[in-house]
Amino acid sequence: MMTTSYISSISLWNAPRSNVSRLQTELARANAEIATGRYADVGLQLGTQVGTSLGVRQQSAMLTALKDGNGVAGMRLSTSQTVLAQLQGTADAMLKTLTGLPEDKRAATAASGAESALSALAGGLDASTGGQYVFGGTNTKVSPIGPDGLAAAKDAVAAAFGSYFAFPVGSPATATITADRMRGFLDTLAAPGGPFAAGWGGTISRAAGEAISSQISLSERATTSVSADDPAFRTLALAYAVASGIGLTGASAAVQSVATERVMSLLGEASSGLVGLQADLGRSQQRITEANTRLDAQKALMSRAVNDLETVDPAEAKTRVDALTTQIQMSYALTAQLRQLSLVNFL
């Protein structure tokens, strides 16, 4: 039995139109690949290898985060080094000045210079960068010393003085203190478990005792801060507080000599401690520099691995764009010709 097939002109018109929609989608994808240099749909293109690509990208992001963290740590270390150098310079200058003076001139000179040096120490310990107090230890959000500066350090020395001698600083009785008594007082005051050390943490200083330890690479950590609770700062503050806070000018020459000798000893000890801190931080800075070099090399390897998986061939993509453009133009032309078909033309 013979059947007749019907060909509808509307079917002929719609066929190129539906094909154009698909071609335009492919053309948009090809243009996007040319613009970005990578596959428009990585998952579709890579298939089972997409997990490898994501893993490499995650590792690269981790390396970037480590590098960014090293930048923050580097700023903290740089600021710390600047302050430490300034504090050491001030201590060394005072020590040099006192060393070059006759004994009877040292007490007055130490008292006049220690007040400003104590203020400079307070300002240095409250230094901040990037919204973090660099000498706060792990407590970076709170200023280690605070608005009152190191007045509490002088108060602690004055309180210890009154407790030891049974009269306050500035009393006329200061003239009755013997050299041995002053030496005993200073030994007690400067002892590791003495009143000044006991009052430093939590009262004079609000810093955390623990310094910041930062991860600088996938397998390394480094100490990247110094706490204001470090003995070097406490010793330096004690030297300035003794020089300016116990009324040395009212004591005998022998007592003044004992006190200024102790101040000079404390200054030398503090300066050595500051040098040690600078050396420690310098080693951390060097380790960060070396770690950054390795991180850059690792990131370059990751980038190459991602590119090998996801990068498109620009020449091939351009060829596809040209071919798709030609097909779309042909579809448009065919549609236009089909629209001109009419039975009227054949009557």
Short mmCIF file of C-alpha atoms in Angstrom, two decimals:
data_model
loop_
_atom_site.label_atom_id
_atom_site.label_comp_id
_atom_site.label_asym_id
_atom_site.label_seq_id
_atom_site.Cartn_x
_atom_site.Cartn_y
_atom_site.Cartn_z
CA MET A 1 0.00 0.00 0.00
CA MET A 2 1.38 3.34 -0.99
CA THR A 3 1.46 6.20 1.58
CA THR A 4 1.96 9.89 1.08
CA SER A 5 4.29 11.98 3.27
CA TYR A 6 3.50 15.59 3.93
CA ILE A 7 6.25 18.17 4.13
CA SER A 8 5.29 21.27 6.06
CA SER A 9 6.96 24.59 5.24
CA ILE A 10 6.78 25.51 8.94
CA SER A 11 8.87 22.42 9.71
CA LEU A 12 11.45 23.53 7.20
CA TRP A 13 11.60 27.01 8.76
CA ASN A 14 11.92 25.72 12.35
CA ALA A 15 14.67 23.20 11.66
CA PRO A 16 17.42 25.80 10.99
CA ARG A 17 16.10 27.96 13.82
CA SER A 18 16.51 25.21 16.44
CA ASN A 19 19.94 24.43 15.06
CA VAL A 20 20.98 28.09 15.37
CA SER A 21 20.17 28.06 19.09
CA ARG A 22 22.55 25.16 19.65
CA LEU A 23 25.24 26.75 17.50
CA GLN A 24 24.97 30.06 19.38
CA THR A 25 25.43 28.25 22.70
CA GLU A 26 28.54 26.52 21.39
CA LEU A 27 29.82 29.81 19.94
CA ALA A 28 29.40 31.58 23.29
CA ARG A 29 31.32 28.76 24.98
CA ALA A 30 34.12 28.93 22.42
CA ASN A 31 34.39 32.73 22.75
CA ALA A 32 34.54 32.40 26.54
CA GLU A 33 37.38 29.88 26.23
CA ILE A 34 39.32 32.27 23.99
CA ALA A 35 38.79 35.10 26.49
CA THR A 36 39.72 33.13 29.64
CA GLY A 37 42.19 30.67 28.17
CA ARG A 38 40.53 27.74 29.96
CA TYR A 39 37.68 25.37 29.29
CA ALA A 40 34.25 26.92 29.74
CA ASP A 41 33.00 23.76 31.47
CA VAL A 42 35.99 22.18 33.18
CA GLY A 43 33.97 19.35 34.68
CA LEU A 44 32.49 18.36 31.33
CA GLN A 45 35.83 18.55 29.57
CA LEU A 46 38.02 16.80 32.16
CA GLY A 47 35.58 14.16 33.34
CA THR A 48 37.22 11.98 35.97
CA GLN A 49 40.28 14.26 36.03
CA VAL A 50 38.30 17.17 37.48
CA GLY A 51 39.10 15.93 41.00
CA THR A 52 42.80 16.26 40.25
CA SER A 53 42.28 19.81 39.01
CA LEU A 54 40.32 20.81 42.13
CA GLY A 55 42.94 19.26 44.40
CA VAL A 56 45.74 21.18 42.72
CA ARG A 57 43.74 24.41 42.98
CA GLN A 58 43.15 23.84 46.70
CA GLN A 59 46.85 23.28 47.28
CA SER A 60 47.63 26.46 45.34
CA ALA A 61 45.11 28.40 47.47
CA MET A 62 46.79 27.05 50.61
CA LEU A 63 50.18 28.23 49.37
CA THR A 64 48.71 31.67 48.63
CA ALA A 65 47.27 31.86 52.15
CA LEU A 66 50.66 30.96 53.63
CA LYS A 67 52.35 33.64 51.52
CA ASP A 68 49.79 36.23 52.66
CA GLY A 69 50.31 35.19 56.28
CA ASN A 70 54.05 35.57 55.82
CA GLY A 71 53.46 39.10 54.59
CA VAL A 72 51.62 39.99 57.81
CA ALA A 73 54.30 38.30 59.92
CA GLY A 74 56.99 40.12 57.97
CA MET A 75 55.40 43.50 58.72
CA ARG A 76 55.19 42.60 62.40
CA LEU A 77 58.83 41.54 62.47
CA SER A 78 59.98 44.66 60.63
CA THR A 79 58.13 46.95 63.05
CA SER A 80 59.49 45.00 66.02
CA GLN A 81 63.05 45.27 64.72
CA THR A 82 62.71 49.04 64.28
CA VAL A 83 61.44 49.52 67.83
CA LEU A 84 64.04 47.18 69.33
CA ALA A 85 66.83 49.07 67.59
CA GLN A 86 65.48 52.39 68.90
CA LEU A 87 65.16 51.10 72.47
CA GLN A 88 68.64 49.62 72.36
CA GLY A 89 70.03 52.88 70.99
CA THR A 90 68.44 54.87 73.83
CA ALA A 91 69.76 52.45 76.46
CA ASP A 92 73.26 52.44 74.97
CA ALA A 93 73.31 56.23 74.75
CA MET A 94 72.38 56.61 78.42
CA LEU A 95 74.92 53.99 79.46
CA LYS A 96 77.61 55.74 77.45
CA THR A 97 76.71 59.10 78.98
CA LEU A 98 76.75 57.78 82.54
CA THR A 99 80.00 55.92 81.97
CA GLY A 100 81.70 59.12 80.85
CA LEU A 101 80.57 61.16 83.88
CA PRO A 102 82.17 61.47 87.31
CA GLU A 103 80.32 59.47 89.96
CA ASP A 104 78.93 62.57 91.67
CA LYS A 105 77.25 63.70 88.42
CA ARG A 106 75.65 60.44 87.42
CA ALA A 107 72.59 60.42 89.68
CA ALA A 108 71.20 63.76 88.52
CA THR A 109 71.91 62.97 84.86
CA ALA A 110 70.33 59.52 85.15
CA ALA A 111 67.23 60.94 86.84
CA SER A 112 66.70 63.63 84.19
CA GLY A 113 67.18 61.28 81.23
CA ALA A 114 65.35 58.26 82.60
CA GLU A 115 61.94 59.94 82.70
CA SER A 116 61.83 60.56 78.94
CA ALA A 117 63.45 57.19 78.25
CA LEU A 118 60.71 55.48 80.26
CA SER A 119 58.06 57.26 78.18
CA ALA A 120 59.85 56.22 74.98
CA LEU A 121 59.92 52.62 76.20
CA ALA A 122 56.16 52.71 76.86
CA GLY A 123 55.50 54.14 73.41
CA GLY A 124 57.72 51.57 71.75
CA LEU A 125 56.06 48.65 73.49
CA ASP A 126 52.66 49.95 72.35
CA ALA A 127 53.74 49.98 68.69
CA SER A 128 51.23 48.49 66.26
CA THR A 129 50.95 47.55 62.61
CA GLY A 130 47.95 46.35 60.66
CA GLY A 131 45.72 46.78 63.71
CA GLN A 132 47.88 44.48 65.86
CA TYR A 133 50.09 45.40 68.81
CA VAL A 134 53.40 43.84 67.90
CA PHE A 135 54.64 43.39 71.48
CA GLY A 136 51.36 42.02 72.82
CA GLY A 137 52.47 38.42 72.35
CA THR A 138 49.44 36.35 71.40
CA ASN A 139 47.22 39.11 72.84
CA THR A 140 47.54 41.40 69.82
CA LYS A 141 44.27 43.30 70.30
CA VAL A 142 45.19 44.99 73.61
CA SER A 143 47.98 47.55 74.00
CA PRO A 144 50.68 46.01 76.21
CA ILE A 145 51.24 49.14 78.31
CA GLY A 146 48.17 51.31 77.82
CA PRO A 147 47.36 55.00 78.21
CA ASP A 148 49.11 55.42 81.58
CA GLY A 149 52.45 54.47 80.09
CA LEU A 150 54.94 53.00 82.53
CA ALA A 151 53.85 55.12 85.49
CA ALA A 152 52.96 51.83 87.16
CA ALA A 153 56.62 50.81 86.92
CA LYS A 154 57.69 53.86 88.91
CA ASP A 155 54.84 53.26 91.35
CA ALA A 156 56.00 49.68 91.86
CA VAL A 157 59.55 50.83 92.60
CA ALA A 158 58.31 53.54 94.96
CA ALA A 159 56.07 51.04 96.78
CA ALA A 160 58.95 48.58 97.15
CA PHE A 161 61.16 51.42 98.40
CA GLY A 162 58.63 52.40 101.06
CA SER A 163 58.13 48.81 102.12
CA TYR A 164 61.86 48.14 102.42
CA PHE A 165 62.98 51.35 104.13
CA ALA A 166 59.75 52.15 106.04
CA PHE A 167 59.57 55.70 104.64
CA PRO A 168 58.43 57.05 101.25
CA VAL A 169 60.50 58.22 98.30
CA GLY A 170 61.55 61.84 98.78
CA SER A 171 61.60 61.65 102.57
CA PRO A 172 64.46 63.46 104.33
CA ALA A 173 65.28 60.08 105.83
CA THR A 174 66.69 59.09 102.43
CA ALA A 175 69.94 60.72 103.55
CA THR A 176 70.26 58.07 106.30
CA ILE A 177 70.31 55.12 103.90
CA THR A 178 73.63 53.32 103.85
CA ALA A 179 75.31 51.90 100.77
CA ASP A 180 74.80 48.33 102.01
CA ARG A 181 71.10 48.95 102.65
CA MET A 182 70.65 50.40 99.16
CA ARG A 183 72.50 47.45 97.68
CA GLY A 184 70.25 45.04 99.57
CA PHE A 185 67.15 46.90 98.40
CA LEU A 186 68.23 46.84 94.77
CA ASP A 187 69.14 43.15 94.98
CA THR A 188 65.67 42.40 96.32
CA LEU A 189 63.96 44.66 93.80
CA ALA A 190 65.78 43.22 90.78
CA ALA A 191 65.56 39.56 91.78
CA PRO A 192 63.69 37.31 89.29
CA GLY A 193 61.03 36.66 91.92
CA GLY A 194 61.23 40.14 93.41
CA PRO A 195 58.45 42.72 93.69
CA PHE A 196 59.17 44.39 90.35
CA ALA A 197 59.13 41.14 88.38
CA ALA A 198 56.01 40.01 90.24
CA GLY A 199 54.19 43.24 89.43
CA TRP A 200 55.24 43.40 85.79
CA GLY A 201 53.06 40.66 84.32
CA GLY A 202 49.39 41.57 84.41
CA THR A 203 49.82 44.86 86.31
CA ILE A 204 52.44 46.92 84.51
CA SER A 205 52.30 44.91 81.28
CA ARG A 206 49.07 43.57 79.80
CA ALA A 207 50.82 41.50 77.16
CA ALA A 208 50.51 37.74 76.88
CA GLY A 209 53.68 36.00 77.93
CA GLU A 210 53.66 33.73 74.87
CA ALA A 211 55.02 35.03 71.57
CA ILE A 212 53.27 34.37 68.26
CA SER A 213 54.27 31.22 66.40
CA SER A 214 53.36 31.38 62.70
CA GLN A 215 53.23 28.64 60.10
CA ILE A 216 55.48 29.95 57.35
CA SER A 217 55.38 26.96 54.99
CA LEU A 218 53.66 23.62 54.68
CA SER A 219 56.08 22.08 57.18
CA GLU A 220 57.65 24.97 59.13
CA ARG A 221 56.73 27.27 61.99
CA ALA A 222 58.64 30.31 63.24
CA THR A 223 58.40 32.72 66.18
CA THR A 224 57.25 36.01 64.65
CA SER A 225 56.82 38.35 67.60
CA VAL A 226 58.25 39.39 70.95
CA SER A 227 56.19 39.83 74.10
CA ALA A 228 56.48 42.93 76.27
CA ASP A 229 56.85 40.44 79.13
CA ASP A 230 60.33 39.52 77.90
CA PRO A 231 62.95 40.04 80.65
CA ALA A 232 64.89 42.51 78.47
CA PHE A 233 62.02 45.02 78.56
CA ARG A 234 61.40 44.48 82.26
CA THR A 235 65.08 45.03 83.03
CA LEU A 236 65.17 48.20 80.94
CA ALA A 237 62.05 49.57 82.61
CA LEU A 238 63.54 48.78 86.02
CA ALA A 239 66.73 50.68 85.17
CA TYR A 240 64.76 53.78 84.17
CA ALA A 241 62.37 53.49 87.12
CA VAL A 242 65.23 53.23 89.63
CA ALA A 243 67.08 56.14 88.04
CA SER A 244 64.04 58.42 88.09
CA GLY A 245 61.85 57.06 90.85
CA ILE A 246 63.74 56.72 94.16
CA GLY A 247 65.03 60.24 94.72
CA LEU A 248 68.73 59.54 94.35
CA THR A 249 69.71 63.20 94.61
CA GLY A 250 68.68 63.17 98.28
CA ALA A 251 70.94 60.24 99.14
CA SER A 252 74.59 60.23 100.14
CA ALA A 253 77.33 60.05 97.53
CA ALA A 254 78.04 56.42 98.41
CA VAL A 255 74.38 55.46 98.01
CA GLN A 256 74.16 57.36 94.74
CA SER A 257 77.20 55.48 93.50
CA VAL A 258 75.66 52.11 94.41
CA ALA A 259 72.37 53.01 92.71
CA THR A 260 73.87 54.43 89.53
CA GLU A 261 76.21 51.47 89.22
CA ARG A 262 73.16 49.21 89.40
CA VAL A 263 71.34 51.35 86.83
CA MET A 264 74.31 51.06 84.49
CA SER A 265 74.47 47.31 85.05
CA LEU A 266 70.76 46.99 84.28
CA LEU A 267 71.15 49.09 81.13
CA GLY A 268 73.96 46.85 79.90
CA GLU A 269 71.96 43.72 80.69
CA ALA A 270 68.88 45.09 78.93
CA SER A 271 70.89 46.13 75.89
CA SER A 272 72.35 42.64 75.57
CA GLY A 273 68.85 41.20 75.85
CA LEU A 274 67.57 43.51 73.12
CA VAL A 275 70.44 42.48 70.85
CA GLY A 276 69.49 38.85 71.42
CA LEU A 277 65.86 39.57 70.55
CA GLN A 278 66.89 41.32 67.34
CA ALA A 279 69.04 38.34 66.39
CA ASP A 280 66.17 35.92 67.04
CA LEU A 281 63.74 37.97 64.96
CA GLY A 282 66.36 38.36 62.24
CA ARG A 283 66.60 34.58 61.96
CA SER A 284 62.81 34.40 61.68
CA GLN A 285 62.87 37.04 58.94
CA GLN A 286 65.47 35.02 57.04
CA ARG A 287 63.42 31.85 57.39
CA ILE A 288 60.34 33.65 56.06
CA THR A 289 62.30 34.95 53.08
CA GLU A 290 63.51 31.44 52.29
CA ALA A 291 60.03 29.99 52.83
CA ASN A 292 58.53 32.55 50.44
CA THR A 293 61.03 31.53 47.78
CA ARG A 294 59.96 27.91 48.15
CA LEU A 295 56.28 28.85 48.19
CA ASP A 296 56.69 30.80 44.95
CA ALA A 297 58.35 27.80 43.32
CA GLN A 298 55.61 25.47 44.56
CA LYS A 299 52.89 27.84 43.33
CA ALA A 300 54.53 27.97 39.91
CA LEU A 301 54.44 24.17 39.74
CA MET A 302 50.77 24.17 40.76
CA SER A 303 49.93 26.78 38.15
CA ARG A 304 51.61 24.73 35.44
CA ALA A 305 49.71 21.63 36.56
CA VAL A 306 46.39 23.49 36.43
CA ASN A 307 47.23 24.96 33.04
CA ASP A 308 48.10 21.53 31.67
CA LEU A 309 44.66 20.29 32.71
CA GLU A 310 42.43 23.29 32.05
CA THR A 311 44.07 25.45 29.38
CA VAL A 312 42.53 25.36 25.91
CA ASP A 313 44.42 25.48 22.63
CA PRO A 314 43.71 29.05 21.41
CA ALA A 315 44.23 28.08 17.76
CA GLU A 316 41.76 25.20 18.04
CA ALA A 317 39.25 27.43 19.86
CA LYS A 318 39.58 30.10 17.15
CA THR A 319 38.99 27.47 14.46
CA ARG A 320 35.82 26.35 16.24
CA VAL A 321 34.60 29.95 16.51
CA ASP A 322 35.12 30.47 12.78
CA ALA A 323 33.37 27.21 11.91
CA LEU A 324 30.42 27.90 14.20
CA THR A 325 30.08 31.44 12.86
CA THR A 326 29.99 30.09 9.30
CA GLN A 327 27.34 27.51 10.22
CA ILE A 328 25.17 30.14 11.90
CA GLN A 329 25.41 32.40 8.87
CA MET A 330 24.46 29.49 6.61
CA SER A 331 21.47 28.69 8.83
CA TYR A 332 20.30 32.28 8.65
CA ALA A 333 20.67 32.25 4.88
CA LEU A 334 18.78 28.95 4.55
CA THR A 335 15.98 30.23 6.75
CA ALA A 336 15.65 33.33 4.61
CA GLN A 337 15.43 31.24 1.44
CA LEU A 338 12.82 28.92 2.96
CA ARG A 339 10.67 31.87 3.93
CA GLN A 340 10.55 32.87 0.27
CA LEU A 341 9.01 29.52 -0.71
CA SER A 342 5.31 29.80 -1.57
CA LEU A 343 2.90 27.73 -3.67
CA VAL A 344 1.71 30.96 -5.17
CA ASN A 345 4.99 31.15 -7.07
CA PHE A 346 4.14 27.88 -8.83
CA LEU A 347 0.53 28.59 -9.81
#
